[in-house]
């Protein structure tokens, strides 16, 4: 029974199961072969059937269990009856066994704001770069991101599978990729003995779970930045970091995972393109292990329900030495990005 647990921990436990359900939807849609792609504002700003179904699943499942929540999702969807098969009523019992940090023990349902990105890295998803894709559910209280869940639907989709997918991508479109993926839908294996997909979660004051924390070697400056949304400001800011290497990948959730798993030392995005649903959940995971995420001016991001959705002053994140990276942001970049 969950009745003796705090609102926050019940919400996180539910969000964990709901994110897993969304990950299953993401895998199913691409395997069925009809992504239902539409352009939103530009050719790099896409929405797929997976975005739509995953958001319906997440928001409807949360709203049924926590009717007083404020839920803000990326996709602007018409109000309609949601198919019962999209609803997830489960909760991750392991989370309910954890203690709620005392500062959050009396939070009421109506005090929480949930930011949902049902499919972070949509463009990469349409191109078969599946390891870039995440499902993000972030939870905020009094404007601060305090809990978050990240599902990676295709975690461990690697080795010969990933190489074959690259070969397909050179000449194939979505349907051929889908036919290749179809046998894996519902499978628990992808590669030798590896589970397909994983879910990371965290609560400030408690910690972050579901991964092995690793750091980039001392003295190395490896920058992760956007693959699909670059411009002169982004390039100038990345160059100013004097990087040893630059990784250009999709998805804010994916980039934060690179920081906590020792693949990159800083995430630099000097552009207003990132939104609150992109950063809320990943910020929690990073902060829970001692990292920091701000805008390019060093200001904390705000997540109250009235705040504008755009992170208009960009994103700067690091696991360690945040002050070093913040100090290297050019004044020209700061002047161009107004909070």
mmCIF file of C-alpha atoms in Angstrom:
data_model
loop_
_atom_site.group_PDB
_atom_site.id
_atom_site.type_symbol
_atom_site.label_atom_id
_atom_site.label_comp_id
_atom_site.label_asym_id
_atom_site.label_seq_id
_atom_site.Cartn_x
_atom_site.Cartn_y
_atom_site.Cartn_z
ATOM 1 C CA UNK A 1 0.000 0.000 0.000
ATOM 2 C CA UNK A 2 1.264 3.468 -0.847
ATOM 3 C CA UNK A 3 -1.133 5.419 1.364
ATOM 4 C CA UNK A 4 1.497 5.941 4.080
ATOM 5 C CA UNK A 5 3.981 7.482 1.687
ATOM 6 C CA UNK A 6 4.465 11.154 0.919
ATOM 7 C CA UNK A 7 2.931 12.737 -2.157
ATOM 8 C CA UNK A 8 6.350 13.339 -3.712
ATOM 9 C CA UNK A 9 7.595 9.775 -3.390
ATOM 10 C CA UNK A 10 4.282 8.355 -4.649
ATOM 11 C CA UNK A 11 4.496 10.698 -7.623
ATOM 12 C CA UNK A 12 8.091 9.711 -8.418
ATOM 13 C CA UNK A 13 7.241 6.001 -8.074
ATOM 14 C CA UNK A 14 4.331 6.453 -10.479
ATOM 15 C CA UNK A 15 6.376 8.599 -12.883
ATOM 16 C CA UNK A 16 8.977 5.815 -13.053
ATOM 17 C CA UNK A 17 6.405 3.243 -14.224
ATOM 18 C CA UNK A 18 4.735 5.778 -16.505
ATOM 19 C CA UNK A 19 8.067 6.659 -18.152
ATOM 20 C CA UNK A 20 8.721 2.966 -18.758
ATOM 21 C CA UNK A 21 5.320 2.657 -20.417
ATOM 22 C CA UNK A 22 6.135 5.671 -22.608
ATOM 23 C CA UNK A 23 9.424 4.053 -23.596
ATOM 24 C CA UNK A 24 7.542 0.965 -24.690
ATOM 25 C CA UNK A 25 5.252 3.148 -26.810
ATOM 26 C CA UNK A 26 8.273 4.830 -28.417
ATOM 27 C CA UNK A 27 9.725 1.453 -29.395
ATOM 28 C CA UNK A 28 6.394 0.130 -30.644
ATOM 29 C CA UNK A 29 5.677 3.083 -32.938
ATOM 30 C CA UNK A 30 8.975 2.917 -34.806
ATOM 31 C CA UNK A 31 8.713 -0.855 -35.120
ATOM 32 C CA UNK A 32 5.250 -0.564 -36.654
ATOM 33 C CA UNK A 33 6.786 1.557 -39.394
ATOM 34 C CA UNK A 34 4.490 4.603 -39.457
ATOM 35 C CA UNK A 35 6.062 7.489 -37.550
ATOM 36 C CA UNK A 36 3.355 9.976 -38.531
ATOM 37 C CA UNK A 37 5.870 12.835 -38.799
ATOM 38 C CA UNK A 38 4.665 16.451 -38.889
ATOM 39 C CA UNK A 39 6.701 19.665 -38.854
ATOM 40 C CA UNK A 40 5.878 22.037 -36.021
ATOM 41 C CA UNK A 41 7.871 25.237 -36.578
ATOM 42 C CA UNK A 42 10.690 24.093 -38.891
ATOM 43 C CA UNK A 43 12.202 21.032 -40.605
ATOM 44 C CA UNK A 44 14.269 20.392 -37.455
ATOM 45 C CA UNK A 45 11.284 20.809 -35.099
ATOM 46 C CA UNK A 46 9.335 17.609 -35.623
ATOM 47 C CA UNK A 47 6.547 15.698 -33.955
ATOM 48 C CA UNK A 48 5.824 12.015 -34.459
ATOM 49 C CA UNK A 49 3.070 9.594 -33.553
ATOM 50 C CA UNK A 50 5.336 8.445 -30.710
ATOM 51 C CA UNK A 51 5.519 12.007 -29.297
ATOM 52 C CA UNK A 52 1.737 12.244 -29.359
ATOM 53 C CA UNK A 53 0.929 8.820 -27.921
ATOM 54 C CA UNK A 54 3.649 8.993 -25.255
ATOM 55 C CA UNK A 55 2.453 12.405 -24.074
ATOM 56 C CA UNK A 56 -1.161 11.220 -23.931
ATOM 57 C CA UNK A 57 -0.018 8.208 -21.913
ATOM 58 C CA UNK A 58 2.135 10.211 -19.488
ATOM 59 C CA UNK A 59 -0.215 13.137 -18.895
ATOM 60 C CA UNK A 60 -3.393 11.067 -18.667
ATOM 61 C CA UNK A 61 -1.807 8.503 -16.349
ATOM 62 C CA UNK A 62 -0.492 11.219 -14.041
ATOM 63 C CA UNK A 63 -3.730 13.195 -14.066
ATOM 64 C CA UNK A 64 -5.822 10.169 -13.135
ATOM 65 C CA UNK A 65 -3.693 9.374 -10.119
ATOM 66 C CA UNK A 66 -2.822 12.947 -9.119
ATOM 67 C CA UNK A 67 -5.714 15.158 -10.281
ATOM 68 C CA UNK A 68 -4.471 18.298 -8.536
ATOM 69 C CA UNK A 69 -1.083 18.365 -10.305
ATOM 70 C CA UNK A 70 -0.149 21.023 -12.832
ATOM 71 C CA UNK A 71 1.143 19.073 -15.859
ATOM 72 C CA UNK A 72 2.879 20.871 -18.733
ATOM 73 C CA UNK A 73 3.741 18.783 -21.789
ATOM 74 C CA UNK A 74 5.743 19.679 -24.870
ATOM 75 C CA UNK A 75 3.139 18.710 -27.419
ATOM 76 C CA UNK A 76 0.053 20.821 -28.050
ATOM 77 C CA UNK A 77 -2.570 18.101 -28.367
ATOM 78 C CA UNK A 78 -6.331 18.312 -28.820
ATOM 79 C CA UNK A 79 -8.472 17.212 -25.902
ATOM 80 C CA UNK A 80 -9.751 13.710 -26.580
ATOM 81 C CA UNK A 81 -10.621 10.459 -24.895
ATOM 82 C CA UNK A 82 -7.482 8.470 -24.166
ATOM 83 C CA UNK A 83 -7.396 4.778 -24.996
ATOM 84 C CA UNK A 84 -7.246 2.706 -21.821
ATOM 85 C CA UNK A 85 -4.221 0.791 -23.131
ATOM 86 C CA UNK A 86 -2.195 4.014 -22.869
ATOM 87 C CA UNK A 87 -2.869 4.336 -19.138
ATOM 88 C CA UNK A 88 -0.227 3.153 -16.676
ATOM 89 C CA UNK A 89 -1.432 2.688 -13.098
ATOM 90 C CA UNK A 90 1.642 1.019 -11.653
ATOM 91 C CA UNK A 91 4.350 2.393 -9.390
ATOM 92 C CA UNK A 92 7.942 1.389 -8.770
ATOM 93 C CA UNK A 93 7.948 -0.132 -5.295
ATOM 94 C CA UNK A 94 11.697 0.303 -4.826
ATOM 95 C CA UNK A 95 11.214 4.078 -4.819
ATOM 96 C CA UNK A 96 8.527 3.837 -2.135
ATOM 97 C CA UNK A 97 11.047 2.079 0.097
ATOM 98 C CA UNK A 98 13.296 5.158 0.007
ATOM 99 C CA UNK A 99 12.870 7.942 2.594
ATOM 100 C CA UNK A 100 11.451 11.247 1.424
ATOM 101 C CA UNK A 101 13.824 14.152 2.141
ATOM 102 C CA UNK A 102 12.367 15.988 5.136
ATOM 103 C CA UNK A 103 12.102 19.318 3.313
ATOM 104 C CA UNK A 104 9.618 17.743 0.892
ATOM 105 C CA UNK A 105 7.640 15.548 3.277
ATOM 106 C CA UNK A 106 4.654 17.888 3.626
ATOM 107 C CA UNK A 107 4.342 18.962 -0.016
ATOM 108 C CA UNK A 108 0.778 18.876 -1.325
ATOM 109 C CA UNK A 109 -0.200 17.602 -4.741
ATOM 110 C CA UNK A 110 -1.429 21.015 -5.877
ATOM 111 C CA UNK A 111 1.988 22.546 -5.074
ATOM 112 C CA UNK A 112 3.793 20.477 -7.699
ATOM 113 C CA UNK A 113 4.393 21.213 -11.377
ATOM 114 C CA UNK A 114 5.326 18.362 -13.728
ATOM 115 C CA UNK A 115 7.209 19.106 -16.965
ATOM 116 C CA UNK A 116 6.894 16.383 -19.626
ATOM 117 C CA UNK A 117 8.940 15.785 -22.761
ATOM 118 C CA UNK A 118 7.433 12.573 -24.129
ATOM 119 C CA UNK A 119 10.230 12.052 -26.652
ATOM 120 C CA UNK A 120 13.364 14.131 -26.294
ATOM 121 C CA UNK A 121 15.465 13.888 -29.462
ATOM 122 C CA UNK A 122 12.613 13.565 -31.963
ATOM 123 C CA UNK A 123 14.703 14.464 -35.013
ATOM 124 C CA UNK A 124 17.256 11.827 -34.101
ATOM 125 C CA UNK A 125 14.437 9.337 -33.546
ATOM 126 C CA UNK A 126 13.215 9.889 -37.112
ATOM 127 C CA UNK A 127 16.759 9.308 -38.409
ATOM 128 C CA UNK A 128 17.381 6.094 -36.473
ATOM 129 C CA UNK A 129 19.805 7.609 -33.928
ATOM 130 C CA UNK A 130 17.931 5.802 -31.213
ATOM 131 C CA UNK A 131 20.509 6.034 -28.451
ATOM 132 C CA UNK A 132 19.903 9.818 -28.441
ATOM 133 C CA UNK A 133 16.243 9.389 -27.427
ATOM 134 C CA UNK A 134 14.858 9.833 -23.902
ATOM 135 C CA UNK A 135 11.500 10.261 -22.159
ATOM 136 C CA UNK A 136 11.611 13.046 -19.553
ATOM 137 C CA UNK A 137 9.344 13.646 -16.544
ATOM 138 C CA UNK A 138 10.523 16.474 -14.281
ATOM 139 C CA UNK A 139 8.895 17.540 -11.004
ATOM 140 C CA UNK A 140 9.192 21.078 -9.633
ATOM 141 C CA UNK A 141 8.266 22.715 -6.326
ATOM 142 C CA UNK A 142 8.305 26.455 -5.692
ATOM 143 C CA UNK A 143 9.972 26.973 -9.068
ATOM 144 C CA UNK A 144 12.825 24.538 -8.401
ATOM 145 C CA UNK A 145 13.373 21.176 -10.091
ATOM 146 C CA UNK A 146 13.361 18.651 -7.217
ATOM 147 C CA UNK A 147 12.691 15.221 -8.752
ATOM 148 C CA UNK A 148 13.013 13.661 -12.157
ATOM 149 C CA UNK A 149 12.762 10.499 -14.224
ATOM 150 C CA UNK A 150 14.606 9.757 -17.484
ATOM 151 C CA UNK A 151 13.754 6.694 -19.537
ATOM 152 C CA UNK A 152 16.095 5.602 -22.335
ATOM 153 C CA UNK A 153 13.982 3.307 -24.540
ATOM 154 C CA UNK A 154 16.989 2.048 -26.495
ATOM 155 C CA UNK A 155 19.660 1.838 -23.803
ATOM 156 C CA UNK A 156 21.914 -1.153 -24.607
ATOM 157 C CA UNK A 157 20.851 -1.082 -28.212
ATOM 158 C CA UNK A 158 24.429 -1.415 -29.387
ATOM 159 C CA UNK A 159 27.210 -3.665 -30.656
ATOM 160 C CA UNK A 160 26.192 -5.366 -33.917
ATOM 161 C CA UNK A 161 22.640 -3.980 -33.700
ATOM 162 C CA UNK A 162 23.852 -0.385 -33.705
ATOM 163 C CA UNK A 163 26.322 -1.035 -36.519
ATOM 164 C CA UNK A 164 23.625 -2.631 -38.646
ATOM 165 C CA UNK A 165 21.367 0.341 -37.989
ATOM 166 C CA UNK A 166 24.100 2.723 -39.196
ATOM 167 C CA UNK A 167 24.434 0.714 -42.389
ATOM 168 C CA UNK A 168 20.683 0.792 -42.912
ATOM 169 C CA UNK A 169 20.560 4.537 -42.281
ATOM 170 C CA UNK A 170 22.930 5.264 -45.145
ATOM 171 C CA UNK A 171 20.421 4.055 -47.664
ATOM 172 C CA UNK A 172 17.155 3.446 -45.840
ATOM 173 C CA UNK A 173 14.250 5.477 -44.628
ATOM 174 C CA UNK A 174 11.997 4.879 -41.663
ATOM 175 C CA UNK A 175 10.253 1.757 -42.940
ATOM 176 C CA UNK A 176 13.436 -0.177 -43.513
ATOM 177 C CA UNK A 177 14.708 0.787 -40.061
ATOM 178 C CA UNK A 178 11.337 -0.228 -38.656
ATOM 179 C CA UNK A 179 11.488 -3.673 -40.268
ATOM 180 C CA UNK A 180 14.935 -4.144 -38.787
ATOM 181 C CA UNK A 181 13.709 -3.146 -35.322
ATOM 182 C CA UNK A 182 10.429 -5.061 -35.349
ATOM 183 C CA UNK A 183 11.780 -8.296 -33.860
ATOM 184 C CA UNK A 184 12.991 -6.386 -30.795
ATOM 185 C CA UNK A 185 9.637 -4.900 -29.800
ATOM 186 C CA UNK A 186 8.711 -6.391 -26.464
ATOM 187 C CA UNK A 187 12.095 -8.101 -26.258
ATOM 188 C CA UNK A 188 14.137 -7.859 -23.087
ATOM 189 C CA UNK A 189 17.372 -8.480 -24.901
ATOM 190 C CA UNK A 190 19.502 -6.304 -27.184
ATOM 191 C CA UNK A 191 23.026 -7.581 -27.437
ATOM 192 C CA UNK A 192 24.518 -10.367 -25.336
ATOM 193 C CA UNK A 193 22.547 -10.559 -22.087
ATOM 194 C CA UNK A 194 21.676 -6.853 -22.081
ATOM 195 C CA UNK A 195 18.281 -5.488 -21.102
ATOM 196 C CA UNK A 196 16.730 -3.147 -23.655
ATOM 197 C CA UNK A 197 15.988 0.232 -22.102
ATOM 198 C CA UNK A 198 16.566 1.650 -18.639
ATOM 199 C CA UNK A 199 15.115 4.257 -16.317
ATOM 200 C CA UNK A 200 17.131 6.732 -14.258
ATOM 201 C CA UNK A 201 15.524 8.679 -11.418
ATOM 202 C CA UNK A 202 16.488 11.123 -8.717
ATOM 203 C CA UNK A 203 15.262 13.339 -5.885
ATOM 204 C CA UNK A 204 17.256 16.247 -4.505
ATOM 205 C CA UNK A 205 18.496 15.411 -1.017
ATOM 206 C CA UNK A 206 18.134 11.689 -1.656
ATOM 207 C CA UNK A 207 20.306 10.969 -4.695
ATOM 208 C CA UNK A 208 20.102 9.684 -8.253
ATOM 209 C CA UNK A 209 19.723 6.024 -9.187
ATOM 210 C CA UNK A 210 19.806 3.673 -12.157
ATOM 211 C CA UNK A 211 23.286 4.405 -13.529
ATOM 212 C CA UNK A 212 26.961 4.260 -12.567
ATOM 213 C CA UNK A 213 28.444 7.704 -11.953
ATOM 214 C CA UNK A 214 31.678 8.293 -13.858
ATOM 215 C CA UNK A 215 33.764 11.395 -14.533
ATOM 216 C CA UNK A 216 35.833 12.575 -17.485
ATOM 217 C CA UNK A 217 39.587 12.297 -16.705
ATOM 218 C CA UNK A 218 40.919 15.314 -14.791
ATOM 219 C CA UNK A 219 42.087 18.132 -17.031
ATOM 220 C CA UNK A 220 40.051 17.002 -20.034
ATOM 221 C CA UNK A 221 37.465 19.384 -21.470
ATOM 222 C CA UNK A 222 34.994 17.435 -23.612
ATOM 223 C CA UNK A 223 31.998 19.485 -24.690
ATOM 224 C CA UNK A 224 28.651 18.022 -25.675
ATOM 225 C CA UNK A 225 26.373 20.249 -27.704
ATOM 226 C CA UNK A 226 23.517 20.239 -30.171
ATOM 227 C CA UNK A 227 23.558 18.153 -33.307
ATOM 228 C CA UNK A 228 20.550 19.677 -35.087
ATOM 229 C CA UNK A 229 20.183 23.245 -33.762
ATOM 230 C CA UNK A 230 23.599 24.870 -34.058
ATOM 231 C CA UNK A 231 24.275 28.511 -34.958
ATOM 232 C CA UNK A 232 27.078 31.059 -34.626
ATOM 233 C CA UNK A 233 26.366 31.713 -30.938
ATOM 234 C CA UNK A 234 26.560 28.012 -30.145
ATOM 235 C CA UNK A 235 29.766 27.604 -32.158
ATOM 236 C CA UNK A 236 31.403 30.673 -30.607
ATOM 237 C CA UNK A 237 30.552 29.518 -27.097
ATOM 238 C CA UNK A 238 31.802 25.972 -27.664
ATOM 239 C CA UNK A 239 35.044 27.256 -29.194
ATOM 240 C CA UNK A 240 35.597 29.547 -26.203
ATOM 241 C CA UNK A 241 35.662 26.498 -23.925
ATOM 242 C CA UNK A 242 38.930 25.441 -25.604
ATOM 243 C CA UNK A 243 37.668 21.862 -25.857
ATOM 244 C CA UNK A 244 39.774 18.749 -26.295
ATOM 245 C CA UNK A 245 36.825 17.236 -28.109
ATOM 246 C CA UNK A 246 33.267 18.162 -29.116
ATOM 247 C CA UNK A 247 30.380 15.686 -29.179
ATOM 248 C CA UNK A 248 27.384 16.726 -31.272
ATOM 249 C CA UNK A 249 24.380 14.660 -30.259
ATOM 250 C CA UNK A 250 20.623 15.004 -29.925
ATOM 251 C CA UNK A 251 18.467 15.403 -26.828
ATOM 252 C CA UNK A 252 19.026 17.362 -23.615
ATOM 253 C CA UNK A 253 18.408 14.230 -21.571
ATOM 254 C CA UNK A 254 21.024 12.358 -23.568
ATOM 255 C CA UNK A 255 23.583 15.130 -23.047
ATOM 256 C CA UNK A 256 23.121 15.153 -19.275
ATOM 257 C CA UNK A 257 23.565 11.379 -19.258
ATOM 258 C CA UNK A 258 26.870 11.918 -21.088
ATOM 259 C CA UNK A 259 27.966 14.163 -18.196
ATOM 260 C CA UNK A 260 27.108 11.688 -15.455
ATOM 261 C CA UNK A 261 28.634 8.732 -17.292
ATOM 262 C CA UNK A 262 32.003 10.333 -18.021
ATOM 263 C CA UNK A 263 31.624 10.902 -21.755
ATOM 264 C CA UNK A 264 31.569 14.708 -21.572
ATOM 265 C CA UNK A 265 32.559 17.340 -19.034
ATOM 266 C CA UNK A 266 30.191 20.155 -20.049
ATOM 267 C CA UNK A 267 26.973 20.632 -21.985
ATOM 268 C CA UNK A 268 26.980 23.951 -23.840
ATOM 269 C CA UNK A 269 23.935 25.280 -25.691
ATOM 270 C CA UNK A 270 24.123 29.029 -26.285
ATOM 271 C CA UNK A 271 20.716 29.347 -27.901
ATOM 272 C CA UNK A 272 17.121 29.957 -26.802
ATOM 273 C CA UNK A 273 15.876 26.723 -28.401
ATOM 274 C CA UNK A 274 15.776 24.559 -25.264
ATOM 275 C CA UNK A 275 12.566 24.420 -23.194
ATOM 276 C CA UNK A 276 11.722 23.744 -19.554
ATOM 277 C CA UNK A 277 10.485 20.219 -20.322
ATOM 278 C CA UNK A 278 13.934 19.493 -21.836
ATOM 279 C CA UNK A 279 15.849 20.480 -18.715
ATOM 280 C CA UNK A 280 13.681 19.868 -15.627
ATOM 281 C CA UNK A 281 14.207 16.124 -15.180
ATOM 282 C CA UNK A 282 17.858 16.063 -16.370
ATOM 283 C CA UNK A 283 18.729 18.990 -14.078
ATOM 284 C CA UNK A 284 17.568 17.013 -11.046
ATOM 285 C CA UNK A 285 19.683 13.987 -11.940
ATOM 286 C CA UNK A 286 22.741 16.191 -12.447
ATOM 287 C CA UNK A 287 22.220 18.241 -9.275
ATOM 288 C CA UNK A 288 21.614 15.106 -7.209
ATOM 289 C CA UNK A 289 25.171 13.924 -7.934
ATOM 290 C CA UNK A 290 26.833 17.303 -7.340
ATOM 291 C CA UNK A 291 26.667 18.804 -10.834
ATOM 292 C CA UNK A 292 25.174 22.100 -11.892
ATOM 293 C CA UNK A 293 22.873 23.356 -14.650
ATOM 294 C CA UNK A 294 22.257 27.059 -15.284
ATOM 295 C CA UNK A 295 21.743 29.451 -18.169
ATOM 296 C CA UNK A 296 24.846 30.952 -19.827
ATOM 297 C CA UNK A 297 24.811 33.798 -17.267
ATOM 298 C CA UNK A 298 24.998 31.339 -14.370
ATOM 299 C CA UNK A 299 21.368 31.879 -13.329
ATOM 300 C CA UNK A 300 19.277 29.004 -12.016
ATOM 301 C CA UNK A 301 16.354 27.975 -14.215
ATOM 302 C CA UNK A 302 12.829 28.468 -12.874
ATOM 303 C CA UNK A 303 10.053 25.894 -13.240
ATOM 304 C CA UNK A 304 6.913 27.389 -11.700
ATOM 305 C CA UNK A 305 3.705 26.998 -13.699
ATOM 306 C CA UNK A 306 3.629 30.646 -14.805
ATOM 307 C CA UNK A 307 7.195 30.754 -16.169
ATOM 308 C CA UNK A 308 7.827 31.039 -19.912
ATOM 309 C CA UNK A 309 8.597 27.690 -21.465
ATOM 310 C CA UNK A 310 11.691 28.786 -23.377
ATOM 311 C CA UNK A 311 15.135 28.713 -21.731
ATOM 312 C CA UNK A 312 15.872 31.977 -23.516
ATOM 313 C CA UNK A 313 19.368 32.395 -22.083
ATOM 314 C CA UNK A 314 20.556 28.958 -23.126
ATOM 315 C CA UNK A 315 21.897 26.081 -21.069
ATOM 316 C CA UNK A 316 25.274 25.468 -19.451
ATOM 317 C CA UNK A 317 25.747 22.256 -17.464
ATOM 318 C CA UNK A 318 28.666 20.372 -15.975
ATOM 319 C CA UNK A 319 29.329 17.604 -13.496
ATOM 320 C CA UNK A 320 32.324 19.425 -12.021
ATOM 321 C CA UNK A 321 34.070 22.815 -12.360
ATOM 322 C CA UNK A 322 30.986 24.743 -13.447
ATOM 323 C CA UNK A 323 32.659 28.049 -12.613
ATOM 324 C CA UNK A 324 35.412 27.317 -15.112
ATOM 325 C CA UNK A 325 32.963 26.818 -17.972
ATOM 326 C CA UNK A 326 30.817 29.776 -16.923
ATOM 327 C CA UNK A 327 33.883 32.007 -16.882
ATOM 328 C CA UNK A 328 34.662 31.153 -20.507
ATOM 329 C CA UNK A 329 31.276 32.125 -21.949
ATOM 330 C CA UNK A 330 32.019 35.098 -24.260
ATOM 331 C CA UNK A 331 30.458 38.446 -23.382
ATOM 332 C CA UNK A 332 29.088 38.598 -26.919
ATOM 333 C CA UNK A 333 27.130 35.424 -26.220
ATOM 334 C CA UNK A 334 25.847 36.706 -22.901
ATOM 335 C CA UNK A 335 24.757 39.974 -24.492
ATOM 336 C CA UNK A 336 22.854 38.112 -27.197
ATOM 337 C CA UNK A 337 20.984 35.800 -24.814
ATOM 338 C CA UNK A 338 18.726 37.733 -22.466
ATOM 339 C CA UNK A 339 17.251 35.835 -19.480
#
